[in-house]
mmCIF file of C-alpha atoms and ligand atoms in Angstrom:
data_model
loop_
_atom_site.group_PDB
_atom_site.id
_atom_site.type_symbol
_atom_site.label_atom_id
_atom_site.label_comp_id
_atom_site.label_asym_id
_atom_site.label_seq_id
_atom_site.Cartn_x
_atom_site.Cartn_y
_atom_site.Cartn_z
ATOM 1 C CA MET P 16 84.671 51.167 -30.091
ATOM 2 C CA ILE P 17 83.044 48.160 -28.532
ATOM 3 C CA LEU P 18 80.853 46.497 -31.114
ATOM 4 C CA ALA P 19 77.804 44.473 -30.197
ATOM 5 C CA ASN P 20 77.497 40.887 -31.440
ATOM 6 C CA GLU P 21 74.820 41.741 -33.979
ATOM 7 C CA ASN P 22 73.832 38.089 -34.307
ATOM 8 C CA PHE P 23 71.857 38.696 -31.122
ATOM 9 C CA TYR P 24 69.592 41.053 -33.082
ATOM 10 C CA LYS P 25 68.635 38.155 -35.356
ATOM 11 C CA VAL P 26 67.235 36.141 -32.436
ATOM 12 C CA GLN P 27 63.628 36.686 -31.454
ATOM 13 C CA ALA P 28 63.610 39.499 -28.901
ATOM 14 C CA THR P 29 62.645 37.330 -25.944
ATOM 15 C CA TYR P 30 63.044 33.673 -25.050
ATOM 16 C CA LEU P 31 59.698 31.802 -25.518
ATOM 17 C CA PHE P 32 59.221 30.991 -21.849
ATOM 18 C CA SER P 33 60.101 34.537 -20.767
ATOM 19 C CA ASP P 34 57.468 35.811 -23.186
ATOM 20 C CA ILE P 35 54.861 33.467 -21.735
ATOM 21 C CA ALA P 36 55.845 34.427 -18.157
ATOM 22 C CA ARG P 37 55.357 38.102 -19.044
ATOM 23 C CA ARG P 38 51.892 37.480 -20.508
ATOM 24 C CA VAL P 39 50.870 35.427 -17.475
ATOM 25 C CA SER P 40 52.115 38.068 -15.068
ATOM 26 C CA GLU P 41 50.251 40.824 -16.977
ATOM 27 C CA PHE P 42 47.121 38.681 -16.728
ATOM 28 C CA THR P 43 47.473 38.017 -13.003
ATOM 29 C CA GLU P 44 48.241 41.707 -12.355
ATOM 30 C CA ALA P 45 45.034 42.675 -14.113
ATOM 31 C CA ASN P 46 43.023 39.830 -12.533
ATOM 32 C CA LYS P 47 44.077 39.699 -8.925
ATOM 33 C CA ASP P 48 41.473 37.027 -8.021
ATOM 34 C CA ALA P 49 42.447 34.663 -10.824
ATOM 35 C CA SER P 50 43.650 31.271 -9.706
ATOM 36 C CA VAL P 51 45.973 30.398 -12.532
ATOM 37 C CA ILE P 52 47.096 26.766 -13.026
ATOM 38 C CA ARG P 53 50.458 26.405 -14.773
ATOM 39 C CA LEU P 54 50.807 23.652 -17.325
ATOM 40 C CA GLY P 55 53.192 25.703 -19.473
ATOM 41 C CA ILE P 56 56.951 25.507 -18.915
ATOM 42 C CA GLY P 57 58.140 22.017 -18.036
ATOM 43 C CA ASP P 58 58.994 22.889 -14.467
ATOM 44 C CA VAL P 59 58.472 20.200 -11.867
ATOM 45 C CA THR P 60 56.247 20.884 -8.868
ATOM 46 C CA ARG P 61 56.854 17.946 -6.519
ATOM 47 C CA ALA P 62 59.505 17.918 -3.790
ATOM 48 C CA LEU P 63 62.945 16.379 -4.243
ATOM 49 C CA PRO P 64 63.153 12.640 -3.454
ATOM 50 C CA GLN P 65 63.932 12.163 0.265
ATOM 51 C CA ALA P 66 67.078 10.151 -0.585
ATOM 52 C CA CYS P 67 68.437 13.200 -2.465
ATOM 53 C CA VAL P 68 67.528 15.553 0.370
ATOM 54 C CA ASP P 69 69.235 13.284 2.911
ATOM 55 C CA ALA P 70 72.359 13.000 0.747
ATOM 56 C CA MET P 71 72.478 16.781 0.291
ATOM 57 C CA ILE P 72 72.156 17.407 4.037
ATOM 58 C CA LYS P 73 74.903 14.861 4.779
ATOM 59 C CA ALA P 74 77.198 16.435 2.187
ATOM 60 C CA THR P 75 76.444 19.941 3.428
ATOM 61 C CA THR P 76 77.344 18.821 6.954
ATOM 62 C CA GLU P 77 80.666 17.509 5.576
ATOM 63 C CA MET P 78 81.280 20.952 4.031
ATOM 64 C CA GLY P 79 80.866 22.435 7.509
ATOM 65 C CA ALA P 80 83.780 20.651 9.104
ATOM 66 C CA ASP P 81 87.451 21.260 8.273
ATOM 67 C CA ASP P 82 88.399 17.609 7.971
ATOM 68 C CA THR P 83 85.604 16.739 5.485
ATOM 69 C CA PHE P 84 85.336 20.107 3.704
ATOM 70 C CA ARG P 85 85.894 20.101 -0.091
ATOM 71 C CA GLY P 86 86.953 23.020 -2.265
ATOM 72 C CA TYR P 87 86.983 22.926 -6.071
ATOM 73 C CA GLY P 88 85.787 19.550 -7.314
ATOM 74 C CA PRO P 89 87.156 17.605 -10.291
ATOM 75 C CA ASP P 90 86.530 19.464 -13.570
ATOM 76 C CA TYR P 91 84.287 16.804 -15.073
ATOM 77 C CA GLY P 92 82.421 15.699 -11.938
ATOM 78 C CA TYR P 93 83.175 13.480 -8.966
ATOM 79 C CA ASP P 94 83.986 9.851 -9.804
ATOM 80 C CA PHE P 95 81.264 8.603 -7.418
ATOM 81 C CA LEU P 96 78.635 10.255 -9.654
ATOM 82 C CA ARG P 97 80.238 9.523 -13.028
ATOM 83 C CA GLU P 98 80.564 5.857 -12.104
ATOM 84 C CA ALA P 99 76.970 5.588 -10.858
ATOM 85 C CA ILE P 100 75.733 7.178 -14.107
ATOM 86 C CA ALA P 101 77.793 4.852 -16.347
ATOM 87 C CA LEU P 102 76.578 1.795 -14.484
ATOM 88 C CA HIS P 103 72.881 2.568 -14.117
ATOM 89 C CA ASP P 104 72.030 4.733 -17.112
ATOM 90 C CA PHE P 105 74.137 2.966 -19.729
ATOM 91 C CA LYS P 106 75.713 -0.387 -18.844
ATOM 92 C CA ALA P 107 72.391 -1.582 -17.362
ATOM 93 C CA ARG P 108 70.796 -0.943 -20.789
ATOM 94 C CA GLY P 109 73.582 -2.605 -22.736
ATOM 95 C CA ALA P 110 75.225 0.680 -23.797
ATOM 96 C CA ASP P 111 78.974 0.564 -23.340
ATOM 97 C CA ILE P 112 79.653 4.002 -21.864
ATOM 98 C CA SER P 113 82.385 4.425 -19.231
ATOM 99 C CA ALA P 114 82.647 6.921 -16.379
ATOM 100 C CA ASP P 115 85.378 8.957 -18.076
ATOM 101 C CA GLU P 116 83.053 9.630 -21.042
ATOM 102 C CA ILE P 117 80.574 11.387 -18.729
ATOM 103 C CA PHE P 118 80.812 15.109 -17.955
ATOM 104 C CA VAL P 119 78.703 16.376 -15.058
ATOM 105 C CA SER P 120 77.211 19.849 -15.479
ATOM 106 C CA ASP P 121 74.542 22.200 -14.225
ATOM 107 C CA GLY P 122 71.967 20.923 -16.679
ATOM 108 C CA ALA P 123 71.020 19.943 -20.198
ATOM 109 C CA LYS P 124 69.819 23.410 -21.213
ATOM 110 C CA CYS P 125 73.304 24.858 -20.641
ATOM 111 C CA ASP P 126 75.078 21.937 -22.257
ATOM 112 C CA THR P 127 72.868 21.789 -25.351
ATOM 113 C CA GLY P 128 73.340 25.558 -25.671
ATOM 114 C CA ASN P 129 77.078 25.528 -25.078
ATOM 115 C CA PHE P 130 78.093 22.493 -27.104
ATOM 116 C CA GLN P 131 77.884 24.322 -30.446
ATOM 117 C CA GLU P 132 80.977 26.335 -29.443
ATOM 118 C CA LEU P 133 83.096 23.318 -30.403
ATOM 119 C CA PHE P 134 82.244 23.617 -34.075
ATOM 120 C CA ALA P 135 83.423 25.985 -36.779
ATOM 121 C CA ALA P 136 81.614 29.328 -36.617
ATOM 122 C CA THR P 137 81.334 29.439 -40.400
ATOM 123 C CA GLY P 138 80.617 26.570 -42.734
ATOM 124 C CA THR P 139 78.859 24.320 -40.178
ATOM 125 C CA LYS P 140 75.465 23.459 -41.590
ATOM 126 C CA VAL P 141 73.037 22.791 -38.745
ATOM 127 C CA ALA P 142 69.826 20.777 -38.919
ATOM 128 C CA VAL P 143 67.077 21.105 -36.324
ATOM 129 C CA PRO P 144 63.691 19.463 -36.044
ATOM 130 C CA ASP P 145 60.675 21.742 -36.434
ATOM 131 C CA PRO P 146 59.062 22.103 -33.867
ATOM 132 C CA VAL P 147 62.191 22.441 -31.768
ATOM 133 C CA TYR P 148 63.371 23.317 -28.253
ATOM 134 C CA PRO P 149 64.375 26.968 -28.931
ATOM 135 C CA VAL P 150 67.796 26.683 -27.205
ATOM 136 C CA TYR P 151 69.285 24.647 -30.085
ATOM 137 C CA VAL P 152 68.320 27.270 -32.618
ATOM 138 C CA ASP P 153 68.953 30.473 -30.671
ATOM 139 C CA THR P 154 72.485 29.503 -29.619
ATOM 140 C CA ASN P 155 73.450 28.836 -33.214
ATOM 141 C CA VAL P 156 71.907 32.113 -34.292
ATOM 142 C CA MET P 157 73.907 33.941 -31.590
ATOM 143 C CA ALA P 158 77.039 32.192 -32.799
ATOM 144 C CA GLY P 159 76.453 33.526 -36.331
ATOM 145 C CA ARG P 160 75.738 30.231 -38.112
ATOM 146 C CA THR P 161 72.464 31.478 -39.591
ATOM 147 C CA GLY P 162 71.076 34.359 -41.515
ATOM 148 C CA TYR P 163 67.952 36.289 -40.504
ATOM 149 C CA ALA P 164 64.554 34.774 -39.773
ATOM 150 C CA VAL P 165 62.287 34.862 -42.793
ATOM 151 C CA ASP P 166 58.678 33.738 -42.241
ATOM 152 C CA GLY P 167 59.652 32.155 -38.933
ATOM 153 C CA ARG P 168 62.674 30.249 -40.244
ATOM 154 C CA TYR P 169 66.327 31.231 -40.142
ATOM 155 C CA GLU P 170 68.271 31.300 -43.370
ATOM 156 C CA ASN P 171 71.022 28.682 -43.588
ATOM 157 C CA LEU P 172 69.443 26.323 -41.052
ATOM 158 C CA ALA P 173 68.062 23.003 -42.287
ATOM 159 C CA TYR P 174 64.646 22.277 -40.786
ATOM 160 C CA LEU P 175 63.455 18.703 -40.377
ATOM 161 C CA ASP P 176 59.673 18.814 -40.410
ATOM 162 C CA CYS P 177 57.863 16.862 -37.686
ATOM 163 C CA THR P 178 54.210 16.591 -38.644
ATOM 164 C CA GLU P 179 51.252 14.322 -38.248
ATOM 165 C CA ALA P 180 52.310 12.700 -41.550
ATOM 166 C CA ASN P 181 55.556 11.354 -40.074
ATOM 167 C CA ASN P 182 54.191 10.842 -36.542
ATOM 168 C CA PHE P 183 56.369 13.776 -35.484
ATOM 169 C CA VAL P 184 59.620 11.862 -36.108
ATOM 170 C CA PRO P 185 61.615 13.564 -38.864
ATOM 171 C CA ALA P 186 63.241 11.839 -41.784
ATOM 172 C CA VAL P 187 67.026 12.179 -42.166
ATOM 173 C CA PRO P 188 68.060 15.402 -43.946
ATOM 174 C CA GLU P 189 67.750 15.408 -47.717
ATOM 175 C CA GLU P 190 70.741 17.718 -48.015
ATOM 176 C CA GLN P 191 74.283 17.497 -46.616
ATOM 177 C CA VAL P 192 74.375 18.821 -43.058
ATOM 178 C CA ASP P 193 77.109 18.672 -40.448
ATOM 179 C CA LEU P 194 75.341 18.930 -37.113
ATOM 180 C CA ILE P 195 71.932 17.431 -36.271
ATOM 181 C CA TYR P 196 69.973 18.099 -33.096
ATOM 182 C CA LEU P 197 67.523 15.399 -32.032
ATOM 183 C CA CYS P 198 65.419 15.126 -28.858
ATOM 184 C CA PHE P 199 63.558 11.975 -27.806
ATOM 185 C CA PRO P 200 61.166 11.699 -26.039
ATOM 186 C CA ASN P 201 60.566 14.919 -27.811
ATOM 187 C CA ASN P 202 60.145 18.353 -26.429
ATOM 188 C CA PRO P 203 57.647 19.770 -27.411
ATOM 189 C CA THR P 204 55.649 16.997 -29.148
ATOM 190 C CA GLY P 205 56.167 14.117 -26.711
ATOM 191 C CA ALA P 206 56.798 11.789 -29.681
ATOM 192 C CA THR P 207 59.305 8.959 -29.316
ATOM 193 C CA ALA P 208 61.600 7.351 -31.897
ATOM 194 C CA THR P 209 62.186 3.663 -32.577
ATOM 195 C CA LYS P 210 65.623 2.051 -32.819
ATOM 196 C CA GLU P 211 65.217 1.874 -36.604
ATOM 197 C CA GLN P 212 64.424 5.568 -36.838
ATOM 198 C CA LEU P 213 67.468 6.487 -34.757
ATOM 199 C CA LYS P 214 69.615 4.041 -36.739
ATOM 200 C CA ALA P 215 68.774 5.952 -39.902
ATOM 201 C CA PHE P 216 70.244 9.116 -38.329
ATOM 202 C CA VAL P 217 73.351 7.276 -37.083
ATOM 203 C CA ASP P 218 73.885 5.885 -40.595
ATOM 204 C CA TYR P 219 73.361 9.330 -42.105
ATOM 205 C CA ALA P 220 75.963 10.799 -39.729
ATOM 206 C CA HIS P 221 78.510 8.157 -40.711
ATOM 207 C CA GLU P 222 77.874 8.629 -44.421
ATOM 208 C CA ASN P 223 77.995 12.430 -44.246
ATOM 209 C CA LYS P 224 80.723 12.881 -41.604
ATOM 210 C CA ALA P 225 78.097 14.600 -39.475
ATOM 211 C CA LEU P 226 77.525 14.691 -35.725
ATOM 212 C CA ILE P 227 74.277 14.126 -33.794
ATOM 213 C CA LEU P 228 73.521 16.049 -30.597
ATOM 214 C CA PHE P 229 70.967 13.830 -28.862
ATOM 215 C CA ASP P 230 68.910 15.370 -26.046
ATOM 216 C CA ALA P 231 67.547 12.597 -23.818
ATOM 217 C CA ALA P 232 66.373 14.827 -20.943
ATOM 218 C CA TYR P 233 63.001 13.040 -20.852
ATOM 219 C CA GLU P 234 64.163 9.423 -21.121
ATOM 220 C CA ALA P 235 62.870 8.539 -17.616
ATOM 221 C CA PHE P 236 59.313 8.872 -18.930
ATOM 222 C CA ILE P 237 59.695 5.997 -21.406
ATOM 223 C CA VAL P 238 57.537 3.086 -20.295
ATOM 224 C CA ASP P 239 57.331 1.038 -23.504
ATOM 225 C CA ASP P 240 60.074 -1.623 -23.532
ATOM 226 C CA ASP P 241 60.991 -1.302 -27.215
ATOM 227 C CA ILE P 242 61.740 2.456 -27.173
ATOM 228 C CA PRO P 243 65.477 3.226 -26.811
ATOM 229 C CA HIS P 244 66.438 5.410 -23.836
ATOM 230 C CA SER P 245 69.846 6.305 -25.209
ATOM 231 C CA ILE P 246 71.305 6.855 -28.668
ATOM 232 C CA TYR P 247 74.100 4.532 -27.580
ATOM 233 C CA GLU P 248 71.667 1.634 -27.745
ATOM 234 C CA ILE P 249 72.101 2.051 -31.519
ATOM 235 C CA GLU P 250 75.070 0.342 -33.140
ATOM 236 C CA GLY P 251 77.689 2.773 -34.406
ATOM 237 C CA ALA P 252 76.360 5.748 -32.395
ATOM 238 C CA LYS P 253 79.451 6.226 -30.255
ATOM 239 C CA GLU P 254 81.472 7.565 -33.191
ATOM 240 C CA VAL P 255 78.821 10.075 -34.278
ATOM 241 C CA ALA P 256 76.718 11.125 -31.298
ATOM 242 C CA VAL P 257 76.855 13.161 -28.107
ATOM 243 C CA GLU P 258 74.071 12.688 -25.552
ATOM 244 C CA PHE P 259 72.632 15.115 -23.004
ATOM 245 C CA ARG P 260 70.869 14.042 -19.831
ATOM 246 C CA SER P 261 69.282 15.885 -16.935
ATOM 247 C CA PHE P 262 68.201 15.219 -13.353
ATOM 248 C CA SER P 263 65.615 17.966 -13.684
ATOM 249 C CA LYS P 264 62.618 15.986 -14.782
ATOM 250 C CA ASN P 265 63.192 12.528 -13.247
ATOM 251 C CA ALA P 266 64.402 13.764 -9.841
ATOM 252 C CA GLY P 267 62.938 17.258 -9.669
ATOM 253 C CA PHE P 268 66.283 19.078 -9.993
ATOM 254 C CA THR P 269 65.039 22.086 -12.066
ATOM 255 C CA GLY P 270 65.987 24.376 -9.175
ATOM 256 C CA THR P 271 68.820 22.227 -7.851
ATOM 257 C CA ARG P 272 70.674 22.050 -11.207
ATOM 258 C CA CYS P 273 72.542 18.944 -12.291
ATOM 259 C CA GLY P 274 72.828 17.084 -15.566
ATOM 260 C CA TYR P 275 75.500 15.504 -17.678
ATOM 261 C CA THR P 276 76.798 15.129 -21.205
ATOM 262 C CA VAL P 277 78.256 11.977 -22.714
ATOM 263 C CA VAL P 278 81.087 12.388 -25.202
ATOM 264 C CA PRO P 279 82.398 8.934 -26.086
ATOM 265 C CA GLU P 280 86.101 8.462 -26.691
ATOM 266 C CA GLU P 281 85.393 7.209 -30.223
ATOM 267 C CA CYS P 282 83.333 10.290 -31.090
ATOM 268 C CA ARG P 283 85.058 12.253 -33.856
ATOM 269 C CA VAL P 284 84.903 15.522 -35.709
ATOM 270 C CA PHE P 285 87.113 16.620 -38.582
ATOM 271 C CA ASN P 286 89.882 19.195 -38.886
ATOM 272 C CA SER P 287 90.344 21.507 -41.851
ATOM 273 C CA LYS P 288 92.493 18.882 -43.553
ATOM 274 C CA GLY P 289 89.526 16.508 -43.388
ATOM 275 C CA GLU P 290 91.239 14.283 -40.828
ATOM 276 C CA ALA P 291 89.126 12.715 -38.107
ATOM 277 C CA VAL P 292 90.033 14.058 -34.654
ATOM 278 C CA PRO P 293 88.514 13.123 -31.261
ATOM 279 C CA LEU P 294 85.787 15.413 -29.985
ATOM 280 C CA ALA P 295 86.137 14.741 -26.246
ATOM 281 C CA PRO P 296 89.367 16.792 -25.780
ATOM 282 C CA LEU P 297 87.545 19.879 -27.095
ATOM 283 C CA TRP P 298 84.698 19.503 -24.593
ATOM 284 C CA LYS P 299 87.191 18.826 -21.791
ATOM 285 C CA ARG P 300 89.116 21.961 -22.692
ATOM 286 C CA ARG P 301 85.977 24.013 -22.817
ATOM 287 C CA MET P 302 84.730 22.685 -19.488
ATOM 288 C CA SER P 303 87.992 23.194 -17.626
ATOM 289 C CA THR P 304 88.252 26.754 -18.975
ATOM 290 C CA LYS P 305 84.686 27.914 -18.464
ATOM 291 C CA PHE P 306 83.188 25.784 -15.712
ATOM 292 C CA ASN P 307 84.088 24.963 -12.126
ATOM 293 C CA GLY P 308 81.703 22.124 -11.646
ATOM 294 C CA VAL P 309 78.491 21.402 -9.813
ATOM 295 C CA SER P 310 78.580 21.787 -6.023
ATOM 296 C CA TYR P 311 79.534 18.742 -3.956
ATOM 297 C CA PRO P 312 76.179 18.502 -2.096
ATOM 298 C CA VAL P 313 74.282 18.579 -5.387
ATOM 299 C CA GLN P 314 76.446 15.865 -6.907
ATOM 300 C CA ARG P 315 75.871 13.734 -3.796
ATOM 301 C CA ALA P 316 72.128 14.368 -4.184
ATOM 302 C CA ALA P 317 72.372 13.256 -7.825
ATOM 303 C CA GLU P 318 74.262 10.129 -6.800
ATOM 304 C CA ALA P 319 71.368 9.271 -4.459
ATOM 305 C CA VAL P 320 69.068 9.022 -7.527
ATOM 306 C CA TYR P 321 70.836 5.716 -8.229
ATOM 307 C CA SER P 322 70.372 4.250 -4.719
ATOM 308 C CA GLU P 323 67.615 1.686 -4.266
ATOM 309 C CA GLU P 324 65.571 4.137 -2.189
ATOM 310 C CA GLY P 325 66.264 7.091 -4.488
ATOM 311 C CA GLY P 326 65.431 5.074 -7.598
ATOM 312 C CA ALA P 327 62.046 4.082 -6.148
ATOM 313 C CA GLN P 328 61.313 7.688 -5.143
ATOM 314 C CA CYS P 329 62.206 9.005 -8.618
ATOM 315 C CA LYS P 330 60.021 6.354 -10.208
ATOM 316 C CA ALA P 331 57.118 7.477 -7.997
ATOM 317 C CA LEU P 332 57.641 11.078 -9.144
ATOM 318 C CA VAL P 333 57.732 10.113 -12.814
ATOM 319 C CA ASP P 334 54.734 7.765 -12.441
ATOM 320 C CA GLY P 335 52.789 10.619 -10.853
ATOM 321 C CA TYR P 336 53.513 12.971 -13.766
ATOM 322 C CA LEU P 337 52.683 10.196 -16.241
ATOM 323 C CA ALA P 338 49.335 9.678 -14.508
ATOM 324 C CA ASN P 339 48.676 13.410 -14.972
ATOM 325 C CA ALA P 340 49.670 13.106 -18.647
ATOM 326 C CA LYS P 341 47.166 10.290 -19.103
ATOM 327 C CA VAL P 342 44.373 12.486 -17.728
ATOM 328 C CA ILE P 343 45.353 15.374 -20.041
ATOM 329 C CA ARG P 344 45.531 13.066 -23.054
ATOM 330 C CA GLU P 345 42.187 11.476 -22.376
ATOM 331 C CA ARG P 346 40.356 14.724 -21.703
ATOM 332 C CA ILE P 347 41.796 16.289 -24.884
ATOM 333 C CA ALA P 348 40.827 13.233 -26.927
ATOM 334 C CA GLN P 349 37.265 13.330 -25.488
ATOM 335 C CA LYS P 350 36.983 16.818 -26.895
ATOM 336 C CA GLY P 351 37.734 15.489 -30.368
ATOM 337 C CA PHE P 352 41.412 16.529 -30.632
ATOM 338 C CA LYS P 353 44.180 14.093 -31.544
ATOM 339 C CA PRO P 354 46.781 14.265 -28.776
ATOM 340 C CA VAL P 355 50.394 13.185 -29.344
ATOM 341 C CA GLY P 356 52.785 12.338 -26.511
ATOM 342 C CA GLY P 357 51.872 11.956 -22.866
ATOM 343 C CA ASP P 358 52.282 8.172 -22.959
ATOM 344 C CA ASN P 359 56.099 8.008 -22.813
ATOM 345 C CA SER P 360 56.627 11.694 -22.097
ATOM 346 C CA PRO P 361 55.351 14.506 -19.871
ATOM 347 C CA TYR P 362 54.157 16.668 -22.798
ATOM 348 C CA ILE P 363 50.912 16.467 -24.725
ATOM 349 C CA TRP P 364 50.784 18.130 -28.123
ATOM 350 C CA PHE P 365 47.732 18.673 -30.269
ATOM 351 C CA ASN P 366 46.404 20.673 -33.174
ATOM 352 C CA THR P 367 43.902 23.227 -31.905
ATOM 353 C CA GLY P 368 42.588 24.191 -35.309
ATOM 354 C CA MET P 369 43.277 27.855 -34.565
ATOM 355 C CA ASP P 370 46.246 30.177 -34.145
ATOM 356 C CA SER P 371 48.480 28.876 -31.291
ATOM 357 C CA TRP P 372 48.771 32.225 -29.464
ATOM 358 C CA LYS P 373 45.024 32.870 -29.789
ATOM 359 C CA PHE P 374 44.349 29.452 -28.293
ATOM 360 C CA PHE P 375 46.926 30.142 -25.554
ATOM 361 C CA ASP P 376 45.154 33.435 -24.749
ATOM 362 C CA LYS P 377 41.752 31.748 -24.756
ATOM 363 C CA LEU P 378 42.867 29.144 -22.231
ATOM 364 C CA LEU P 379 44.603 31.753 -20.072
ATOM 365 C CA LYS P 380 41.688 34.180 -20.078
ATOM 366 C CA GLU P 381 38.710 31.807 -20.051
ATOM 367 C CA ALA P 382 40.114 28.842 -18.126
ATOM 368 C CA GLN P 383 43.016 30.510 -16.274
ATOM 369 C CA VAL P 384 45.280 27.712 -17.427
ATOM 370 C CA VAL P 385 48.781 28.321 -18.772
ATOM 371 C CA THR P 386 49.961 26.232 -21.709
ATOM 372 C CA THR P 387 52.666 26.715 -24.331
ATOM 373 C CA PRO P 388 51.799 27.865 -27.877
ATOM 374 C CA GLY P 389 53.156 25.424 -30.454
ATOM 375 C CA SER P 390 54.145 28.191 -32.871
ATOM 376 C CA GLY P 391 56.804 29.276 -30.330
ATOM 377 C CA PHE P 392 58.685 26.068 -31.222
ATOM 378 C CA GLY P 393 58.707 26.637 -34.973
ATOM 379 C CA ARG P 394 56.615 26.877 -38.082
ATOM 380 C CA CYS P 395 55.404 23.269 -37.913
ATOM 381 C CA GLY P 396 54.012 24.106 -34.473
ATOM 382 C CA ASN P 397 51.552 26.636 -35.946
ATOM 383 C CA GLY P 398 48.101 25.827 -34.636
ATOM 384 C CA TYR P 399 49.389 23.427 -31.992
ATOM 385 C CA ILE P 400 49.497 23.757 -28.217
ATOM 386 C CA ARG P 401 51.684 21.948 -25.685
ATOM 387 C CA ILE P 402 50.307 20.977 -22.270
ATOM 388 C CA SER P 403 52.758 19.940 -19.609
ATOM 389 C CA ALA P 404 51.951 17.253 -17.032
ATOM 390 C CA PHE P 405 54.214 18.807 -14.411
ATOM 391 C CA ASN P 406 51.774 19.688 -11.647
ATOM 392 C CA SER P 407 49.749 17.918 -8.962
ATOM 393 C CA MET P 408 46.979 15.534 -10.024
ATOM 394 C CA GLU P 409 44.485 17.763 -8.232
ATOM 395 C CA ASN P 410 45.531 20.808 -10.281
ATOM 396 C CA VAL P 411 45.650 18.853 -13.513
ATOM 397 C CA VAL P 412 42.095 17.556 -13.006
ATOM 398 C CA LYS P 413 40.899 21.056 -12.104
ATOM 399 C CA ALA P 414 42.730 22.579 -15.096
ATOM 400 C CA MET P 415 41.341 20.014 -17.528
ATOM 401 C CA ASP P 416 37.806 20.539 -16.195
ATOM 402 C CA ARG P 417 38.215 24.238 -16.884
ATOM 403 C CA VAL P 418 39.864 23.743 -20.289
ATOM 404 C CA CYS P 419 37.187 21.297 -21.421
ATOM 405 C CA SER P 420 34.454 23.651 -20.330
ATOM 406 C CA VAL P 421 35.703 26.360 -22.712
ATOM 407 C CA LEU P 422 36.454 24.105 -25.714
HETATM 408 C C1 MLT B 30 60.266 23.351 -21.424
HETATM 409 O O1 MLT B 30 59.239 23.737 -20.899
HETATM 410 O O2 MLT B 30 60.387 23.209 -22.652
HETATM 411 C C2 MLT B 30 61.377 23.043 -20.527
HETATM 412 O O3 MLT B 30 61.185 23.541 -19.245
HETATM 413 C C3 MLT B 30 62.637 23.433 -21.076
HETATM 414 C C4 MLT B 30 63.772 23.258 -20.178
HETATM 415 O O4 MLT B 30 63.863 22.274 -19.459
HETATM 416 O O5 MLT B 30 64.603 24.147 -20.218
#
């Protein structure tokens, strides 16, 4: 008899963004004339940078000729991309990460979801921020590391509250945990963490033999000089932290798919005898068994992000989304709400004073604007809404006019 993995029954029936998509499609079906503006899921709307398109075309042409054709690529990514990443994303910021500590993948969602496979199925105590990107939680539930959800929280998970009182940056866990997920700039709140705040987590991980999984998918949106872009800007982080990055939001790769994970050589976990063992060999083993790499044209396109031309084009994309975020922030503030995020991030988060889903429905039905209900990210998100800046300025202005007219 083939038994189902019953842990799947513990997870909420549908993924948050699938649930929203269903509600929006029901609404548009019933209201054929509606002109819905989407500021919900963080999906980019602007075209790929021209430098990436040119690099992809050139690489595709190479694939079309026998003498330049390439079959399977290297398991962990082509050296040209790994080296460009190490140089521009880390060494340029004083973080000593080398090319062979970088593992190219099809995106941060997959990597943040898959990474938990490297840890013991039982006995690993996991801490997540609340509110939280659902992938961190759901993948651990599927793996059997939690009990059932009770009042919106899974048993045996440690939740780190992110509220107005702590400026949406959680304190280190009060209890002993083994694995800690962090995301800065944060999805969904848009909050950022200082070096001191990250240092507290790095120190905690050293003291408690824990590991930090640091999601930096939105680092390109940081404009303030004193905010760290990488956990490796913090002393001691290489032993206790893995970092996830994405080309989705800075270079518009949500449909193109490319990201990477950094597993430093010094990074350690522990075996059942309590001995420290390197983590990187486990990730390498997992990647070479389950993944055959990102296509050559896409890796060439990602490499182009680091060219002078590509860098300027990515900056223009990010600046455009940040300009949208500023409009959203200001319009929300004018209505008397207290927006968080949107200054160093593409997400704006605010307390609506009513039930998140009711507010979501109100904006969908009365303003025809799609947002994301904060309660979908966890109990601390109750009453909040997230607005994404990923759209054109024209649509953002139109959407905010409509939203403000119904508030
Ligand atoms: C979001 O809206 O939270 C993002 O699109 C998540 C993602 O990048 O998967």
